[in-house]
PDB file of C-alpha atoms in Angstrom:
ATOM      1  CA  MET A 155     -18.504 -49.288 -33.344  1.00  0.00           C
ATOM      2  CA  THR A 156     -15.271 -49.730 -35.264  1.00  0.00           C
ATOM      3  CA  ARG A 157     -13.697 -47.225 -37.577  1.00  0.00           C
ATOM      4  CA  THR A 158     -11.069 -48.275 -40.078  1.00  0.00           C
ATOM      5  CA  VAL A 159      -8.438 -45.836 -41.289  1.00  0.00           C
ATOM      6  CA  LYS A 160      -6.040 -46.716 -44.091  1.00  0.00           C
ATOM      7  CA  HIS A 161      -2.416 -46.985 -42.948  1.00  0.00           C
ATOM      8  CA  ASP A 162      -1.320 -44.298 -45.420  1.00  0.00           C
ATOM      9  CA  SER A 163      -4.102 -41.907 -44.423  1.00  0.00           C
ATOM     10  CA  GLU A 164      -3.071 -38.365 -43.551  1.00  0.00           C
ATOM     11  CA  LYS A 165      -5.588 -38.450 -40.672  1.00  0.00           C
ATOM     12  CA  LEU A 166      -3.134 -40.606 -38.720  1.00  0.00           C
ATOM     13  CA  ASP A 167      -0.202 -38.248 -39.306  1.00  0.00           C
ATOM     14  CA  ASN A 168      -1.392 -35.837 -36.607  1.00  0.00           C
ATOM     15  CA  VAL A 169      -1.916 -38.455 -33.892  1.00  0.00           C
ATOM     16  CA  VAL A 170       0.558 -37.895 -31.045  1.00  0.00           C
ATOM     17  CA  ILE A 171       2.337 -40.850 -29.454  1.00  0.00           C
ATOM     18  CA  LYS A 172       4.122 -40.490 -26.134  1.00  0.00           C
ATOM     19  CA  THR A 173       7.093 -42.807 -25.468  1.00  0.00           C
ATOM     20  CA  ALA A 174       7.986 -44.440 -22.157  1.00  0.00           C
ATOM     21  CA  LYS A 175      10.735 -41.813 -21.793  1.00  0.00           C
ATOM     22  CA  GLY A 176       8.206 -38.995 -22.092  1.00  0.00           C
ATOM     23  CA  GLN A 177       9.051 -37.932 -25.643  1.00  0.00           C
ATOM     24  CA  GLU A 178       6.183 -37.050 -27.946  1.00  0.00           C
ATOM     25  CA  PHE A 179       6.093 -37.789 -31.676  1.00  0.00           C
ATOM     26  CA  THR A 180       3.355 -37.584 -34.264  1.00  0.00           C
ATOM     27  CA  VAL A 181       2.643 -40.655 -36.372  1.00  0.00           C
ATOM     28  CA  GLY A 182       3.649 -38.671 -39.463  1.00  0.00           C
ATOM     29  CA  GLU A 183       6.981 -37.733 -37.897  1.00  0.00           C
ATOM     30  CA  ILE A 184       7.749 -41.358 -37.069  1.00  0.00           C
ATOM     31  CA  LYS A 185       6.592 -42.581 -40.460  1.00  0.00           C
ATOM     32  CA  HIS A 186       8.739 -40.139 -42.442  1.00  0.00           C
ATOM     33  CA  SER A 187      11.674 -39.736 -40.055  1.00  0.00           C
ATOM     34  CA  LYS A 188      15.253 -40.617 -40.902  1.00  0.00           C
ATOM     35  CA  ARG A 189      16.467 -39.884 -37.344  1.00  0.00           C
ATOM     36  CA  ILE A 190      14.037 -42.090 -35.401  1.00  0.00           C
ATOM     37  CA  THR A 191      15.238 -45.660 -35.694  1.00  0.00           C
ATOM     38  CA  LYS A 192      12.722 -48.432 -35.677  1.00  0.00           C
ATOM     39  CA  SER A 193      13.814 -51.957 -34.815  1.00  0.00           C
ATOM     40  CA  ALA A 194      12.674 -54.664 -37.185  1.00  0.00           C
ATOM     41  CA  THR A 195      13.056 -57.428 -34.610  1.00  0.00           C
ATOM     42  CA  PRO A 196      10.487 -58.349 -31.961  1.00  0.00           C
ATOM     43  CA  LYS A 197      10.992 -57.010 -28.432  1.00  0.00           C
ATOM     44  CA  GLN A 198      10.369 -58.714 -25.082  1.00  0.00           C
ATOM     45  CA  ASP A 199       9.159 -62.012 -26.563  1.00  0.00           C
ATOM     46  CA  LEU A 200      10.828 -65.439 -26.290  1.00  0.00           C
ATOM     47  CA  SER A 201      13.163 -64.808 -29.240  1.00  0.00           C
ATOM     48  CA  TRP A 202      14.342 -61.517 -27.683  1.00  0.00           C
ATOM     49  CA  TYR A 203      15.494 -63.272 -24.506  1.00  0.00           C
ATOM     50  CA  ILE A 204      17.099 -66.152 -26.418  1.00  0.00           C
ATOM     51  CA  LYS A 205      18.998 -63.878 -28.808  1.00  0.00           C
ATOM     52  CA  TRP A 206      20.467 -61.739 -26.018  1.00  0.00           C
ATOM     53  CA  THR A 207      21.392 -64.764 -23.905  1.00  0.00           C
ATOM     54  CA  ALA A 208      22.983 -66.469 -26.912  1.00  0.00           C
ATOM     55  CA  SER A 209      24.849 -63.262 -27.772  1.00  0.00           C
ATOM     56  CA  CYS A 210      26.258 -63.136 -24.231  1.00  0.00           C
ATOM     57  CA  PHE A 211      27.490 -66.732 -24.582  1.00  0.00           C
ATOM     58  CA  ILE A 212      29.172 -65.923 -27.906  1.00  0.00           C
ATOM     59  CA  LEU A 213      30.792 -62.776 -26.496  1.00  0.00           C
ATOM     60  CA  ALA A 214      32.033 -64.734 -23.475  1.00  0.00           C
ATOM     61  CA  SER A 215      33.517 -67.399 -25.738  1.00  0.00           C
ATOM     62  CA  MET A 216      35.199 -64.780 -27.925  1.00  0.00           C
ATOM     63  CA  SER A 217      36.691 -63.078 -24.871  1.00  0.00           C
ATOM     64  CA  MET A 218      38.609 -66.244 -23.979  1.00  0.00           C
ATOM     65  CA  ARG A 219      39.478 -67.387 -27.492  1.00  0.00           C
ATOM     66  CA  GLY A 220      43.208 -67.912 -27.795  1.00  0.00           C
ATOM     67  CA  ILE A 221      43.844 -68.182 -24.052  1.00  0.00           C
ATOM     68  CA  GLU A 222      45.832 -71.330 -23.409  1.00  0.00           C
ATOM     69  CA  GLY A 223      43.852 -73.931 -21.482  1.00  0.00           C
ATOM     70  CA  LEU A 224      40.406 -72.430 -22.132  1.00  0.00           C
ATOM     71  CA  GLN A 225      39.776 -73.880 -25.594  1.00  0.00           C
ATOM     72  CA  LEU A 226      37.183 -76.383 -24.308  1.00  0.00           C
ATOM     73  CA  VAL A 227      35.279 -73.647 -22.456  1.00  0.00           C
ATOM     74  CA  ASP A 228      35.409 -71.471 -25.582  1.00  0.00           C
ATOM     75  CA  LEU A 229      34.070 -74.361 -27.657  1.00  0.00           C
ATOM     76  CA  VAL A 230      31.196 -75.148 -25.270  1.00  0.00           C
ATOM     77  CA  LEU A 231      30.164 -71.486 -24.901  1.00  0.00           C
ATOM     78  CA  SER A 232      30.287 -71.034 -28.686  1.00  0.00           C
ATOM     79  CA  LEU A 233      28.160 -74.140 -29.181  1.00  0.00           C
ATOM     80  CA  ILE A 234      25.562 -72.868 -26.697  1.00  0.00           C
ATOM     81  CA  GLY A 235      25.545 -69.437 -28.371  1.00  0.00           C
ATOM     82  CA  VAL A 236      25.100 -70.679 -31.938  1.00  0.00           C
ATOM     83  CA  THR A 237      22.436 -73.142 -30.770  1.00  0.00           C
ATOM     84  CA  GLY A 238      20.537 -70.234 -29.228  1.00  0.00           C
ATOM     85  CA  TRP A 239      20.817 -68.254 -32.435  1.00  0.00           C
ATOM     86  CA  MET A 240      19.674 -71.323 -34.380  1.00  0.00           C
ATOM     87  CA  VAL A 241      16.516 -71.365 -32.241  1.00  0.00           C
ATOM     88  CA  VAL A 242      16.018 -67.639 -32.933  1.00  0.00           C
ATOM     89  CA  GLY A 243      16.413 -68.298 -36.666  1.00  0.00           C
ATOM     90  CA  ILE A 244      13.749 -70.995 -36.451  1.00  0.00           C
ATOM     91  CA  LEU A 245      11.378 -68.730 -34.481  1.00  0.00           C
ATOM     92  CA  TRP A 246      11.898 -65.901 -36.983  1.00  0.00           C
ATOM     93  CA  LYS A 247      11.811 -68.275 -39.978  1.00  0.00           C
ATOM     94  CA  ASP A 248      15.097 -66.664 -41.083  1.00  0.00           C
ATOM     95  CA  ARG A 249      16.899 -69.073 -43.392  1.00  0.00           C
ATOM     96  CA  ALA A 250      20.195 -67.160 -43.284  1.00  0.00           C
ATOM     97  CA  LEU A 251      20.355 -67.471 -39.479  1.00  0.00           C
ATOM     98  CA  MET A 252      19.364 -71.134 -39.665  1.00  0.00           C
ATOM     99  CA  LEU A 253      22.022 -71.919 -42.270  1.00  0.00           C
ATOM    100  CA  LEU A 254      24.834 -69.997 -40.571  1.00  0.00           C
ATOM    101  CA  ASN A 255      24.174 -71.336 -37.093  1.00  0.00           C
ATOM    102  CA  GLY A 256      23.298 -74.837 -38.292  1.00  0.00           C
ATOM    103  CA  VAL A 257      26.726 -75.080 -39.924  1.00  0.00           C
ATOM    104  CA  GLY A 258      28.268 -73.599 -36.766  1.00  0.00           C
ATOM    105  CA  ILE A 259      26.594 -76.270 -34.631  1.00  0.00           C
ATOM    106  CA  ILE A 260      27.917 -79.006 -36.924  1.00  0.00           C
ATOM    107  CA  LEU A 261      31.474 -77.615 -36.897  1.00  0.00           C
ATOM    108  CA  PHE A 262      31.604 -76.998 -33.142  1.00  0.00           C
ATOM    109  CA  THR A 263      30.103 -80.431 -32.401  1.00  0.00           C
ATOM    110  CA  ARG A 264      32.596 -82.125 -34.750  1.00  0.00           C
ATOM    111  CA  THR A 265      35.509 -80.374 -33.041  1.00  0.00           C
ATOM    112  CA  LEU A 266      34.123 -81.227 -29.605  1.00  0.00           C
ATOM    113  CA  PHE A 267      33.912 -84.930 -30.468  1.00  0.00           C
ATOM    114  CA  GLN A 268      37.147 -85.051 -32.439  1.00  0.00           C
ATOM    115  CA  ASP A 269      39.402 -83.208 -29.967  1.00  0.00           C
ATOM    116  CA  TYR A 270      37.803 -83.749 -26.565  1.00  0.00           C
ATOM    117  CA  LEU A 271      35.258 -86.581 -26.441  1.00  0.00           C
ATOM    118  CA  GLY A 272      36.753 -88.897 -29.069  1.00  0.00           C
ATOM    119  CA  PRO A 273      39.908 -89.752 -27.072  1.00  0.00           C
ATOM    120  CA  LEU A 274      37.712 -90.615 -24.067  1.00  0.00           C
ATOM    121  CA  LEU A 275      35.625 -93.145 -26.007  1.00  0.00           C
TER     122      LEU A 275
END
């Protein structure tokens, strides 16, 4: 037997939810709270792992930006990071992420060919 309750029903407001950390909240408290933050992005799926890995690559590239002799490493790490975020944008169907990182991929690839691979060819 299945019972359907409307999402805005006050019957749900008294249901208690216990978090992994042992905290208890009612559905009404979560629904109307300004202090409990709710993430809009998916957690623990493929996009979650890609976005955090890509973010680490971008942070690593930024940490060496401007250090003489590490420009190629910075460029490659940046390219990997924006490519990861491009994949996340595609998975989320987020056009802003796709546009931003698509342009980043084009610019980083152009610089890679122009400054590093072009003279070798």
